[in-house]
Amino acid sequence: MPLPTIRIGFGLVPGDPFWVQVREAVQQRADTLGLELIPLTVPRTALSDDTYLRFLDDLKAQEIGALISHVVDDSLMLAILGAGTPIICSEDTALIHPLLVSVHGLERAAIMAADYIAERLTGRGTVLVVGACDDPVLTATLRHRGFNEVATKYSGLRRINVGSGWRYEEVLEQLLEESDVWLTQVGGKIDAIFGLSDPLALAGRDACTQLGVIDEHTVVVGINGDPLAIAAIEAGAMAATIETSPQQLGFNLAEFARLAALGEPLPDHFPYTFELVTATNVGQVAARKLVFIADLPSRLVDVNRRLEEQRLVQLETSLELNQRIGMILDQDELLDSMSEIIGARYAYDRVHFYLWSNSDRMLQRMERSDAAGAAEVIPLSASGPLVHALLNNQAVYIPDAMNSHRYPPDPRWPDVRSRVVLPVRVGGRILGLLDLHSHQRVVRNQAELDSLQTLANELGAAMRNAQLYAQALQARAQAVHAGLLRSRLLAHISHQLRTPLNVILGYCQAALATPNPYGEPLPAELLQDLSYIEHSGADLERMINDLLELAQAETGALQIYPEYVELYPLLLGVFESAQRIYGENQNVRWRLQAPTSLPSVYVDPVRLRNVLMNLLSNAARHTEHGQIVLGAECSDAQTHVWVQDTGCGIAAETLAQIRQGGILGPTLSSNGAEHHFGLGLTIAHYLLQLHRGELQIESEPGQGATCHLFLPHPLMDEELDADSSTAMHRPNSKRRHTLQSQQFADKIRKFVADHYATQLTREQIAAELGVTPAYVSRVFRRHFGSSLWDYVNSYRVARACDLLTHGDLTITEVAFTVGFNDPAYFSRVFRKETGKSPLAYRTSN
């Protein structure tokens, strides 16, 4: 039975070339010893208690046997040690603990460097000590102490401390910017430069070279034995370095980590290995280092490759999630898909989404609409990971809920072992929280947590879209309900008004009759008043009838009773009646412009007469000078009737309102005059639609208006009513035109098959075939039993099914390929046609 793998936390940061080599040495020795190194980000400075507890949770979850780390804050080191995790410290520390071992004797490198400089200068000269001034880190303190210990023995050595920090670029810039300050202390040439590390020695050399205060005889010495320092010694640009063997340090760190993980006793310290490197031995040291780091490029390439692979997987997952979730607008389906995706890809057993209500200051768990019971509500005053993630707007990761240092086990979820709570953000604000539960301990690295956060944000956008869609549907339903209530109210009021109005009209008409029921003649003035009452009552009766028709139209109860009617006699009767009733203005000429040979039309004569009378009434009301024309003409496809006037015209915004549903109140013309259009235009629109025709209005303010009525040609539409007695008397004509209409319907279907992938419109089909859009829809429905758009959608879905079954296009690409410009709408249509979502269809096939 193989021994369990020893897991070692690896917290060394490759801050400079020396630590890159130390990390490589640890890796090499760990491979030899069979250790598994787990990369960890160890907090270096004093942070919040929550950060410490989070790190301790991570250590426990990762089952770390020992931790290799730099020196960190004493409080964190004591917390780690107190939790039972040994620490192998790569730097000097004054802390002593049975589970702690650290390297010791760092000041010896500075002593060796100081002895070398003192010997080269024969105990006299100016030495520039570069780096880590006022740095409280023990490494800096020990190196300064070691150098000063030697330098104080030579009264002729003058030391000038400059620069702070450890990075080459940072210190070089600082030395150049502050040169006016420290050059006054130098007072001439610098004889030697000592850097607390090799990069600092090189920074001091380069700054002094630019400032002209050193020459080729200046002794430059550093510590660590970095490759750049070795190269500089080889080139004669640096005198020496004290190599702190990164190989030996790394090997020691790995070996002590193994002993600590096995529970073996640890010493308090272990020593560094130092070597003075000068021009005499630099070749040997360089060859040794080259052999040591030979595997480093391959290891770095392998690390980069694994990082790129991990990043690619994350991007592919994010793309798939975006494609699947982005098309879903149903909240229940979104919650189901979210649970399915996360469960499959991230091994979580339970997925909850909590919606944040800023007004109520609480979180509410989202459930399916068919779920029983009340949804869970968590107030902001509660404690725990949910509220913590909300208030701090950051993810909470609990690798082991049973042994967490930060959060006690949640009594609501006793079976949860691992948990991740992620803020769901939309547009910079928190929409809610994604709460992921696992019944097994699941260890996540930072890249995986970042991927989950990306998923949470994508989910937020999809959830917000679903919310907006649900709100839009609700608003639409409310608007439809309000419209029905209004129509019912109008119908009820109209019926209530009709009864008293009939009484008023009945008495007026009886009084105006000859003889009247009173048995004696009435005064002329009274008769005139009664006549005014009768005319006003008649107007009111027409308005009530319009209200009733409008209510019937809006509730779908308005019906027509079509029959074959000779058009010219109908137009002549309407024209004469309108001229007699509305033609009192002598400044307006009335004209009937229609040939007597007009064909018959298949219409409801009562409804068509009402439409024309309303249009002529509007024309007379708004025309003070000029003419009013009632005209008609016939083409192969339709009959065209129009009413034209030279009145005040209709403003563009008023015309738009009329097209959207009519004007119920007064409107103002361009000259400020008030005009009433009544309900006639609105009802005319409804009645023309019932006749499968169209009403179009053309007008400009001050230029009059023209109302166009387009009615289907009766010969082309005979077959639409097979029960019509008139049609039954024309069997040959009916069969001929039925065949023509069938051929026409086949042309429509062929056009759809050829152009289904384009942005198809009814107007486009009508223009291509030379008919009206209304005729296209009407003929298609009669022959194929469905609307044109239902057929187009079905055809497109059938093509989509082929692509989903046999192709590798994404669902969004399939939607665009078959003619849908909205993937979400495509998904809804597909589900309606097939009973499955596109993804479910693809999976099942």
PDB file of N, CA, C and O in Angstrom, residues 752-776:
ATOM      1  N   VAL A 752     -40.927  31.846 -48.917  1.00  0.00           N
ATOM      2  CA  VAL A 752     -40.466  31.639 -47.537  1.00  0.00           C
ATOM      3  C   VAL A 752     -39.303  30.659 -47.505  1.00  0.00           C
ATOM      4  O   VAL A 752     -38.300  30.880 -46.816  1.00  0.00           O
ATOM      5  N   ALA A 753     -39.412  29.563 -48.272  1.00  0.00           N
ATOM      6  CA  ALA A 753     -38.345  28.560 -48.288  1.00  0.00           C
ATOM      7  C   ALA A 753     -37.035  29.133 -48.814  1.00  0.00           C
ATOM      8  O   ALA A 753     -35.957  28.745 -48.382  1.00  0.00           O
ATOM      9  N   ASP A 754     -37.126  30.074 -49.761  1.00  0.00           N
ATOM     10  CA  ASP A 754     -35.918  30.661 -50.352  1.00  0.00           C
ATOM     11  C   ASP A 754     -35.320  31.769 -49.503  1.00  0.00           C
ATOM     12  O   ASP A 754     -34.127  32.074 -49.631  1.00  0.00           O
ATOM     13  N   HIS A 755     -36.133  32.399 -48.647  1.00  0.00           N
ATOM     14  CA  HIS A 755     -35.663  33.593 -47.934  1.00  0.00           C
ATOM     15  C   HIS A 755     -35.851  33.502 -46.423  1.00  0.00           C
ATOM     16  O   HIS A 755     -35.782  34.516 -45.733  1.00  0.00           O
ATOM     17  N   TYR A 756     -36.060  32.300 -45.867  1.00  0.00           N
ATOM     18  CA  TYR A 756     -36.358  32.192 -44.428  1.00  0.00           C
ATOM     19  C   TYR A 756     -35.220  32.674 -43.551  1.00  0.00           C
ATOM     20  O   TYR A 756     -35.432  33.113 -42.419  1.00  0.00           O
ATOM     21  N   ALA A 757     -33.991  32.616 -44.063  1.00  0.00           N
ATOM     22  CA  ALA A 757     -32.836  33.007 -43.241  1.00  0.00           C
ATOM     23  C   ALA A 757     -32.612  34.514 -43.225  1.00  0.00           C
ATOM     24  O   ALA A 757     -31.734  34.995 -42.504  1.00  0.00           O
ATOM     25  N   THR A 758     -33.400  35.268 -44.004  1.00  0.00           N
ATOM     26  CA  THR A 758     -33.264  36.728 -44.027  1.00  0.00           C
ATOM     27  C   THR A 758     -34.284  37.351 -43.078  1.00  0.00           C
ATOM     28  O   THR A 758     -35.117  36.662 -42.493  1.00  0.00           O
ATOM     29  N   GLN A 759     -34.206  38.677 -42.932  1.00  0.00           N
ATOM     30  CA  GLN A 759     -35.182  39.388 -42.101  1.00  0.00           C
ATOM     31  C   GLN A 759     -36.472  39.549 -42.904  1.00  0.00           C
ATOM     32  O   GLN A 759     -36.779  40.611 -43.452  1.00  0.00           O
ATOM     33  N   LEU A 760     -37.237  38.485 -42.970  1.00  0.00           N
ATOM     34  CA  LEU A 760     -38.414  38.392 -43.814  1.00  0.00           C
ATOM     35  C   LEU A 760     -39.546  39.261 -43.268  1.00  0.00           C
ATOM     36  O   LEU A 760     -39.786  39.287 -42.062  1.00  0.00           O
ATOM     37  N   THR A 761     -40.263  39.977 -44.150  1.00  0.00           N
ATOM     38  CA  THR A 761     -41.425  40.767 -43.747  1.00  0.00           C
ATOM     39  C   THR A 761     -42.587  40.471 -44.685  1.00  0.00           C
ATOM     40  O   THR A 761     -42.387  40.049 -45.837  1.00  0.00           O
ATOM     41  N   ARG A 762     -43.783  40.708 -44.179  1.00  0.00           N
ATOM     42  CA  ARG A 762     -44.973  40.509 -45.004  1.00  0.00           C
ATOM     43  C   ARG A 762     -44.982  41.483 -46.178  1.00  0.00           C
ATOM     44  O   ARG A 762     -45.382  41.127 -47.298  1.00  0.00           O
ATOM     45  N   GLU A 763     -44.515  42.709 -45.923  1.00  0.00           N
ATOM     46  CA  GLU A 763     -44.471  43.717 -46.994  1.00  0.00           C
ATOM     47  C   GLU A 763     -43.503  43.291 -48.099  1.00  0.00           C
ATOM     48  O   GLU A 763     -43.754  43.538 -49.291  1.00  0.00           O
ATOM     49  N   GLN A 764     -42.399  42.649 -47.724  1.00  0.00           N
ATOM     50  CA  GLN A 764     -41.425  42.183 -48.709  1.00  0.00           C
ATOM     51  C   GLN A 764     -42.050  41.122 -49.619  1.00  0.00           C
ATOM     52  O   GLN A 764     -41.876  41.153 -50.846  1.00  0.00           O
ATOM     53  N   ILE A 765     -42.781  40.180 -49.008  1.00  0.00           N
ATOM     54  CA  ILE A 765     -43.443  39.142 -49.803  1.00  0.00           C
ATOM     55  C   ILE A 765     -44.494  39.763 -50.720  1.00  0.00           C
ATOM     56  O   ILE A 765     -44.598  39.409 -51.911  1.00  0.00           O
ATOM     57  N   ALA A 766     -45.295  40.692 -50.185  1.00  0.00           N
ATOM     58  CA  ALA A 766     -46.349  41.321 -50.976  1.00  0.00           C
ATOM     59  C   ALA A 766     -45.770  42.083 -52.157  1.00  0.00           C
ATOM     60  O   ALA A 766     -46.294  42.012 -53.282  1.00  0.00           O
ATOM     61  N   ALA A 767     -44.675  42.830 -51.929  1.00  0.00           N
ATOM     62  CA  ALA A 767     -44.057  43.588 -53.018  1.00  0.00           C
ATOM     63  C   ALA A 767     -43.510  42.658 -54.095  1.00  0.00           C
ATOM     64  O   ALA A 767     -43.597  42.952 -55.291  1.00  0.00           O
ATOM     65  N   GLU A 768     -42.946  41.538 -53.662  1.00  0.00           N
ATOM     66  CA  GLU A 768     -42.381  40.590 -54.622  1.00  0.00           C
ATOM     67  C   GLU A 768     -43.471  39.962 -55.487  1.00  0.00           C
ATOM     68  O   GLU A 768     -43.263  39.727 -56.687  1.00  0.00           O
ATOM     69  N   LEU A 769     -44.659  39.706 -54.886  1.00  0.00           N
ATOM     70  CA  LEU A 769     -45.739  39.027 -55.617  1.00  0.00           C
ATOM     71  C   LEU A 769     -46.771  39.993 -56.189  1.00  0.00           C
ATOM     72  O   LEU A 769     -47.735  39.564 -56.828  1.00  0.00           O
ATOM     73  N   GLY A 770     -46.641  41.298 -55.911  1.00  0.00           N
ATOM     74  CA  GLY A 770     -47.513  42.302 -56.508  1.00  0.00           C
ATOM     75  C   GLY A 770     -48.897  42.383 -55.918  1.00  0.00           C
ATOM     76  O   GLY A 770     -49.859  42.674 -56.637  1.00  0.00           O
ATOM     77  N   VAL A 771     -49.041  42.134 -54.607  1.00  0.00           N
ATOM     78  CA  VAL A 771     -50.344  42.214 -53.945  1.00  0.00           C
ATOM     79  C   VAL A 771     -50.174  43.000 -52.648  1.00  0.00           C
ATOM     80  O   VAL A 771     -49.081  43.457 -52.303  1.00  0.00           O
ATOM     81  N   THR A 772     -51.278  43.151 -51.919  1.00  0.00           N
ATOM     82  CA  THR A 772     -51.203  43.854 -50.643  1.00  0.00           C
ATOM     83  C   THR A 772     -50.743  42.893 -49.538  1.00  0.00           C
ATOM     84  O   THR A 772     -50.970  41.684 -49.628  1.00  0.00           O
ATOM     85  N   PRO A 773     -50.126  43.411 -48.480  1.00  0.00           N
ATOM     86  CA  PRO A 773     -49.737  42.551 -47.362  1.00  0.00           C
ATOM     87  C   PRO A 773     -50.919  41.826 -46.733  1.00  0.00           C
ATOM     88  O   PRO A 773     -50.803  40.667 -46.327  1.00  0.00           O
ATOM     89  N   ALA A 774     -52.071  42.508 -46.636  1.00  0.00           N
ATOM     90  CA  ALA A 774     -53.249  41.871 -46.043  1.00  0.00           C
ATOM     91  C   ALA A 774     -53.692  40.657 -46.857  1.00  0.00           C
ATOM     92  O   ALA A 774     -54.100  39.629 -46.306  1.00  0.00           O
ATOM     93  N   TYR A 775     -53.597  40.765 -48.179  1.00  0.00           N
ATOM     94  CA  TYR A 775     -54.011  39.654 -49.035  1.00  0.00           C
ATOM     95  C   TYR A 775     -53.076  38.458 -48.868  1.00  0.00           C
ATOM     96  O   TYR A 775     -53.510  37.302 -48.850  1.00  0.00           O
ATOM     97  N   VAL A 776     -51.766  38.727 -48.689  1.00  0.00           N
ATOM     98  CA  VAL A 776     -50.808  37.647 -48.448  1.00  0.00           C
ATOM     99  C   VAL A 776     -51.199  36.850 -47.212  1.00  0.00           C
ATOM    100  O   VAL A 776     -51.280  35.618 -47.228  1.00  0.00           O
TER     101      VAL A 776
END
